[in-house]
Short mmCIF file of C-alpha atoms in Angstrom, two decimals:
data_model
loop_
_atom_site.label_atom_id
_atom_site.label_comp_id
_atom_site.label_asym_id
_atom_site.label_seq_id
_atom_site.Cartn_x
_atom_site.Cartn_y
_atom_site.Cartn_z
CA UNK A 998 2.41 11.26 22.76
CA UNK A 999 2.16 13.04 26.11
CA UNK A 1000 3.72 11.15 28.94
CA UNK A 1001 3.10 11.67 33.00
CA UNK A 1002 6.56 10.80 33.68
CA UNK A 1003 9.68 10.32 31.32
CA UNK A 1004 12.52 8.42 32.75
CA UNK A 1005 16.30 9.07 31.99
CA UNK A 1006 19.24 6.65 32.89
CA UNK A 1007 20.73 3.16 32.73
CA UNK A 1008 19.46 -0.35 31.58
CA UNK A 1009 21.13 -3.11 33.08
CA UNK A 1010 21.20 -7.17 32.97
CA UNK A 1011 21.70 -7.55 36.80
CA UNK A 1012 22.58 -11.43 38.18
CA UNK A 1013 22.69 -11.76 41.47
CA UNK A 1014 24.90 -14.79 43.21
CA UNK A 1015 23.65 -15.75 46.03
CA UNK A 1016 25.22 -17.91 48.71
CA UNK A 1017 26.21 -18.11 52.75
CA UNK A 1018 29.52 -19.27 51.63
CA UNK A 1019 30.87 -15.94 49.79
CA UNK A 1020 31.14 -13.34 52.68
CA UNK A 1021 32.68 -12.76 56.27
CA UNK A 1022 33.80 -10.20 58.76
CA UNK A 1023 36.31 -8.71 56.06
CA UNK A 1024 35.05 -8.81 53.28
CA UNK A 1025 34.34 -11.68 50.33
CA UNK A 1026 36.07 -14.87 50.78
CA UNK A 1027 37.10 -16.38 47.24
CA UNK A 1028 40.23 -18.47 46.85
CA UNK A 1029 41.90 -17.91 43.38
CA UNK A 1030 42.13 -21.03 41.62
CA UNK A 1031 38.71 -22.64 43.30
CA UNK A 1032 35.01 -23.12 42.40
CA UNK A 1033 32.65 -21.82 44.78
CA UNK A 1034 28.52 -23.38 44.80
CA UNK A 1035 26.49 -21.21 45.30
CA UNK A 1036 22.90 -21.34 47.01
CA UNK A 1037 21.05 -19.33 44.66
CA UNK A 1038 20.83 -17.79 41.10
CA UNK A 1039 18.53 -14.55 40.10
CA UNK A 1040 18.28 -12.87 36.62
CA UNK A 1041 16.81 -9.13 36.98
CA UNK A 1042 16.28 -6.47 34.96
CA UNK A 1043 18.10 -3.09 36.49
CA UNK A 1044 19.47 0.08 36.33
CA UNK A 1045 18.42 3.61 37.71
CA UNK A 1046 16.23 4.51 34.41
CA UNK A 1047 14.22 0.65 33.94
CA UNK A 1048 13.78 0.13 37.92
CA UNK A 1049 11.93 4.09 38.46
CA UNK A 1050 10.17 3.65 35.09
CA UNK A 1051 8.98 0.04 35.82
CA UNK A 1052 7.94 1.47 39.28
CA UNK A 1053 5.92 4.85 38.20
CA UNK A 1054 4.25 2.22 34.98
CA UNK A 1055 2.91 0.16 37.91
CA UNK A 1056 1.14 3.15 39.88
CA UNK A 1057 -0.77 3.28 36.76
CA UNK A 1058 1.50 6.73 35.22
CA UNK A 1059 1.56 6.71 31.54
CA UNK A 1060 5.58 6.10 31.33
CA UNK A 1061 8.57 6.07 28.47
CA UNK A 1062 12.34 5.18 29.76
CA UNK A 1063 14.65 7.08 27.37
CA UNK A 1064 17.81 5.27 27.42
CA UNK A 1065 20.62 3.30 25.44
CA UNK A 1066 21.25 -0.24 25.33
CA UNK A 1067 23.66 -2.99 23.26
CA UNK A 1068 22.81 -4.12 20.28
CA UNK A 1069 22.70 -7.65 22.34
CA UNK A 1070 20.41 -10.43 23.99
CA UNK A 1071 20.09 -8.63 26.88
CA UNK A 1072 19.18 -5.15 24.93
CA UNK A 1073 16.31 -7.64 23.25
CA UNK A 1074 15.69 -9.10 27.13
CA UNK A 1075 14.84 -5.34 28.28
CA UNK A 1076 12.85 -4.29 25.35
CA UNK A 1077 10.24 -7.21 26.04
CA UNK A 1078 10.17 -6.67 29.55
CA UNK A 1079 9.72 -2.99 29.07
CA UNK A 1080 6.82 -3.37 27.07
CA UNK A 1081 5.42 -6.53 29.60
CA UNK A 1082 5.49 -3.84 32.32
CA UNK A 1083 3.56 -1.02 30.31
CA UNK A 1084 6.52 1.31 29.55
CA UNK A 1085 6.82 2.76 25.96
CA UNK A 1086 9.90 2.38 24.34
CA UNK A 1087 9.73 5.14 21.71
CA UNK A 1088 12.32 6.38 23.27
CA UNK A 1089 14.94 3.99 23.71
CA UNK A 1090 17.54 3.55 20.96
CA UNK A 1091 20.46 0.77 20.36
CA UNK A 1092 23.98 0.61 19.87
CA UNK A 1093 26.46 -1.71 18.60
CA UNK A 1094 29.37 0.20 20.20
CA UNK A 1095 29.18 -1.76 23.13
CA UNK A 1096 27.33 -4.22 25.31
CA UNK A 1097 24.43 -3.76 27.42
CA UNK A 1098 25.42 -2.26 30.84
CA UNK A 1099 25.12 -5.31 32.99
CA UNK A 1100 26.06 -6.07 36.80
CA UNK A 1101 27.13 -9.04 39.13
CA UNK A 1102 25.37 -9.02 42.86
CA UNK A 1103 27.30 -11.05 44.83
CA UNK A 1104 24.94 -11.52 48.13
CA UNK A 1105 25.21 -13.50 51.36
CA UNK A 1106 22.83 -13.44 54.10
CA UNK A 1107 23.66 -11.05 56.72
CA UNK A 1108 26.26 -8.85 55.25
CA UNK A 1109 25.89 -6.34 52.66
CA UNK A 1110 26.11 -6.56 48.87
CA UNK A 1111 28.91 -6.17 46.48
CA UNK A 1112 28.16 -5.38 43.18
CA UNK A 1113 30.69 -5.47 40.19
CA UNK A 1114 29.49 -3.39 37.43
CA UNK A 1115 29.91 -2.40 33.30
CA UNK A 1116 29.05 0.47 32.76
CA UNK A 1117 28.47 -0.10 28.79
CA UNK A 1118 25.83 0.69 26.26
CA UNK A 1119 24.14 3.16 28.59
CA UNK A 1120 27.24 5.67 28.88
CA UNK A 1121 27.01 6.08 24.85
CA UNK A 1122 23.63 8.02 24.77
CA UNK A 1123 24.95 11.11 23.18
CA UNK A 1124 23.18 14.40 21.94
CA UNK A 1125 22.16 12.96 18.76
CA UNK A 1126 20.89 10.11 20.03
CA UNK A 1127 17.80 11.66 22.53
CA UNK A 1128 14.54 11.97 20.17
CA UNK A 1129 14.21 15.59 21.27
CA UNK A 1130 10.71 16.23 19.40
CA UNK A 1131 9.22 13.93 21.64
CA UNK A 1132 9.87 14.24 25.07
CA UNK A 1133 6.75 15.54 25.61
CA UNK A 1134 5.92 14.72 29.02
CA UNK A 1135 4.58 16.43 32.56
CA UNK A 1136 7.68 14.67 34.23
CA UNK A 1137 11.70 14.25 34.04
CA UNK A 1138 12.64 11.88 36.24
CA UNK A 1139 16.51 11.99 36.02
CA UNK A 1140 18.34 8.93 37.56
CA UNK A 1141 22.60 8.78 38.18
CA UNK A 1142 23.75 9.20 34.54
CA UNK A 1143 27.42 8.68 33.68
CA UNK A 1144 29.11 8.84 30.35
CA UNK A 1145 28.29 10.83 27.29
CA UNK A 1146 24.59 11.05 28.81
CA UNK A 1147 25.43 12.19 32.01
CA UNK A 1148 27.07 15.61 29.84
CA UNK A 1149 23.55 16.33 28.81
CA UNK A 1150 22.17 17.13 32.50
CA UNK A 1151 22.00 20.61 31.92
CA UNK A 1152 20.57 20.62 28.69
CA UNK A 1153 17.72 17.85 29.63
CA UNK A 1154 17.02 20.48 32.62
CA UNK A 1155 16.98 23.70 30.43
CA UNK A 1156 14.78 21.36 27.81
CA UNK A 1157 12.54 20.63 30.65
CA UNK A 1158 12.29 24.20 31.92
CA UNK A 1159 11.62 25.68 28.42
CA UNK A 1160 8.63 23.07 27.58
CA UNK A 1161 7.38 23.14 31.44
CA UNK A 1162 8.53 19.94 32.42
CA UNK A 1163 8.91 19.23 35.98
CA UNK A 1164 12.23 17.99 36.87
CA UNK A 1165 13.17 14.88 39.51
CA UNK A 1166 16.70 14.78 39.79
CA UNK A 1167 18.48 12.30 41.51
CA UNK A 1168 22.16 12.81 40.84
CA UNK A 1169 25.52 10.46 40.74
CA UNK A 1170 28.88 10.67 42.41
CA UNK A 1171 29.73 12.16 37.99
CA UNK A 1172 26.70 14.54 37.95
CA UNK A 1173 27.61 15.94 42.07
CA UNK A 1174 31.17 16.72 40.75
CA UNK A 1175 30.09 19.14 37.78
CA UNK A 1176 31.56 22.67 38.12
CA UNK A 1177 30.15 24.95 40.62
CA UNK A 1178 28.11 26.92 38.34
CA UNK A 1179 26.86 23.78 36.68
CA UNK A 1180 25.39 22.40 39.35
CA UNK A 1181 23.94 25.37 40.18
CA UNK A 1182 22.38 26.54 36.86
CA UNK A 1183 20.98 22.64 36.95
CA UNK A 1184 19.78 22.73 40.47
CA UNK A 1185 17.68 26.42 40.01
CA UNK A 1186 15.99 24.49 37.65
CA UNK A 1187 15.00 21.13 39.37
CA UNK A 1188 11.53 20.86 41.44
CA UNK A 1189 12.75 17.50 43.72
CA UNK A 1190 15.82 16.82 44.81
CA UNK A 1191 17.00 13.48 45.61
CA UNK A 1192 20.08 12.63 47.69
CA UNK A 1193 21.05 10.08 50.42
CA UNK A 1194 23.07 11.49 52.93
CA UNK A 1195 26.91 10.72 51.79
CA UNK A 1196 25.53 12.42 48.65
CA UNK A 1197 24.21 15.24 50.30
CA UNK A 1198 27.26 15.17 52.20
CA UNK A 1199 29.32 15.30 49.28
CA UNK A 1200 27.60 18.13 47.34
CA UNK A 1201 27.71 20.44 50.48
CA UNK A 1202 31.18 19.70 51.49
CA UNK A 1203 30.08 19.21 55.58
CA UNK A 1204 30.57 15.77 57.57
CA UNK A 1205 28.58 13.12 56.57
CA UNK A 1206 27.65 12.90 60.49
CA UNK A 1207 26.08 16.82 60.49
CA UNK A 1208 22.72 16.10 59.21
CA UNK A 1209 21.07 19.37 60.82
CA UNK A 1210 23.97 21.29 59.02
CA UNK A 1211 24.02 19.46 55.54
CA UNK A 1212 19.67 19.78 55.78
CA UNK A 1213 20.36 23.82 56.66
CA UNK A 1214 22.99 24.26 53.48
#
């Protein structure tokens, strides 16, 4: 099947906590020992590769996330909503070598999040595992990988270039520290680049502050 867009990164069961009680100037305010209520309770679906897939599916692109997740409830939780949302999962492919990656939002009104994270199920996507023969598609999209996946930037780049892909790549803290001539074999390759500015700011080694600078290098 020919996709428009073929999305590459993590699945995750994200719960978000939700409550005026759990933040302050310094940071979160939990005593050991007590029980907190809390205002609010949200189940998502998340991750880099399921939020950009579910996002091109519902601008009407033909899509396929190609990811890994547990051999779990919450794997069998993103496989329905995958297909709810329009997104082939051909692609996708299950482990039991550990859980699927999943993340706790802990979110008060008026300060910023804090998010503790697994990193599990997605991280074990190795060569082997990526249905090579059909990634036929007009479109990478390549989210923050980390893990065994995140080793196979280069060759999902080269893959793309040989077949004509066009590549969207927007990198991790794991992918920005490659090698020199990694990232730059991977970058030659890559149509759009995606970066905020402390990642831009990390991959050019200037100030985070310098944005004319880090824009000229």
């Amino acid at each position: 099947m020919k996709y428009d867009i073929i999305t590459f990164g993590s699945a995750t069961r994200d719960v978000f906590l939700i409550s005026e009680k759990l933040a302050g100037r310094e940071g979160l305010c939990l005593n050991p020992g007590s029980k907190v209520n809390i205002d609010n309770l949200l189940l998502k679906l998340g991750g880099g590769g399921i939020n950009t897939a579910t996002a091109f599916s519902n601008q009407g692109f033909k899509t396929a996330f190609c990811g890994m997740i547990g051999n779990d409830r919450d794997g069998d939780d993103i496989v329905k909503e995958l297909i709810h949302s329009k997104i082939d999962t051909g692609l996708l492919r299950k482990t039991a070598a550990k859980p699927t990656n999943y993340s706790l939002i802990i979110a008060s009104p008026g300060f910023d999040r804090t998010i503790l994270a697994y990193r599990g199920a997605a991280g074990e996507m190795g060569k082997k595992d990526i249905p090579w023969n059909k990634l036929d598609a007009k479109w990478f999209y390549l989210s923050p990988l980390s893990g065994k996946i995140c080793n196979l930037t280069l060759n999902l780049v080269e893959f793309a270039k040989k077949n004509k892909i066009k590549v969207a790549f927007n990198p991790g803290q794991s992918q920005l520290a490659f090698p020199v001539k990694v990232l730059e074999a991977i970058l030659r390759k890559v149509d759009i680049l995606i970066l905020n500015q402390e990642e831009a700011s990390f991959l050019t080694k200037i100030p985070y502050r310098n944005e004319n600078k880090i824009f000229k290098k």
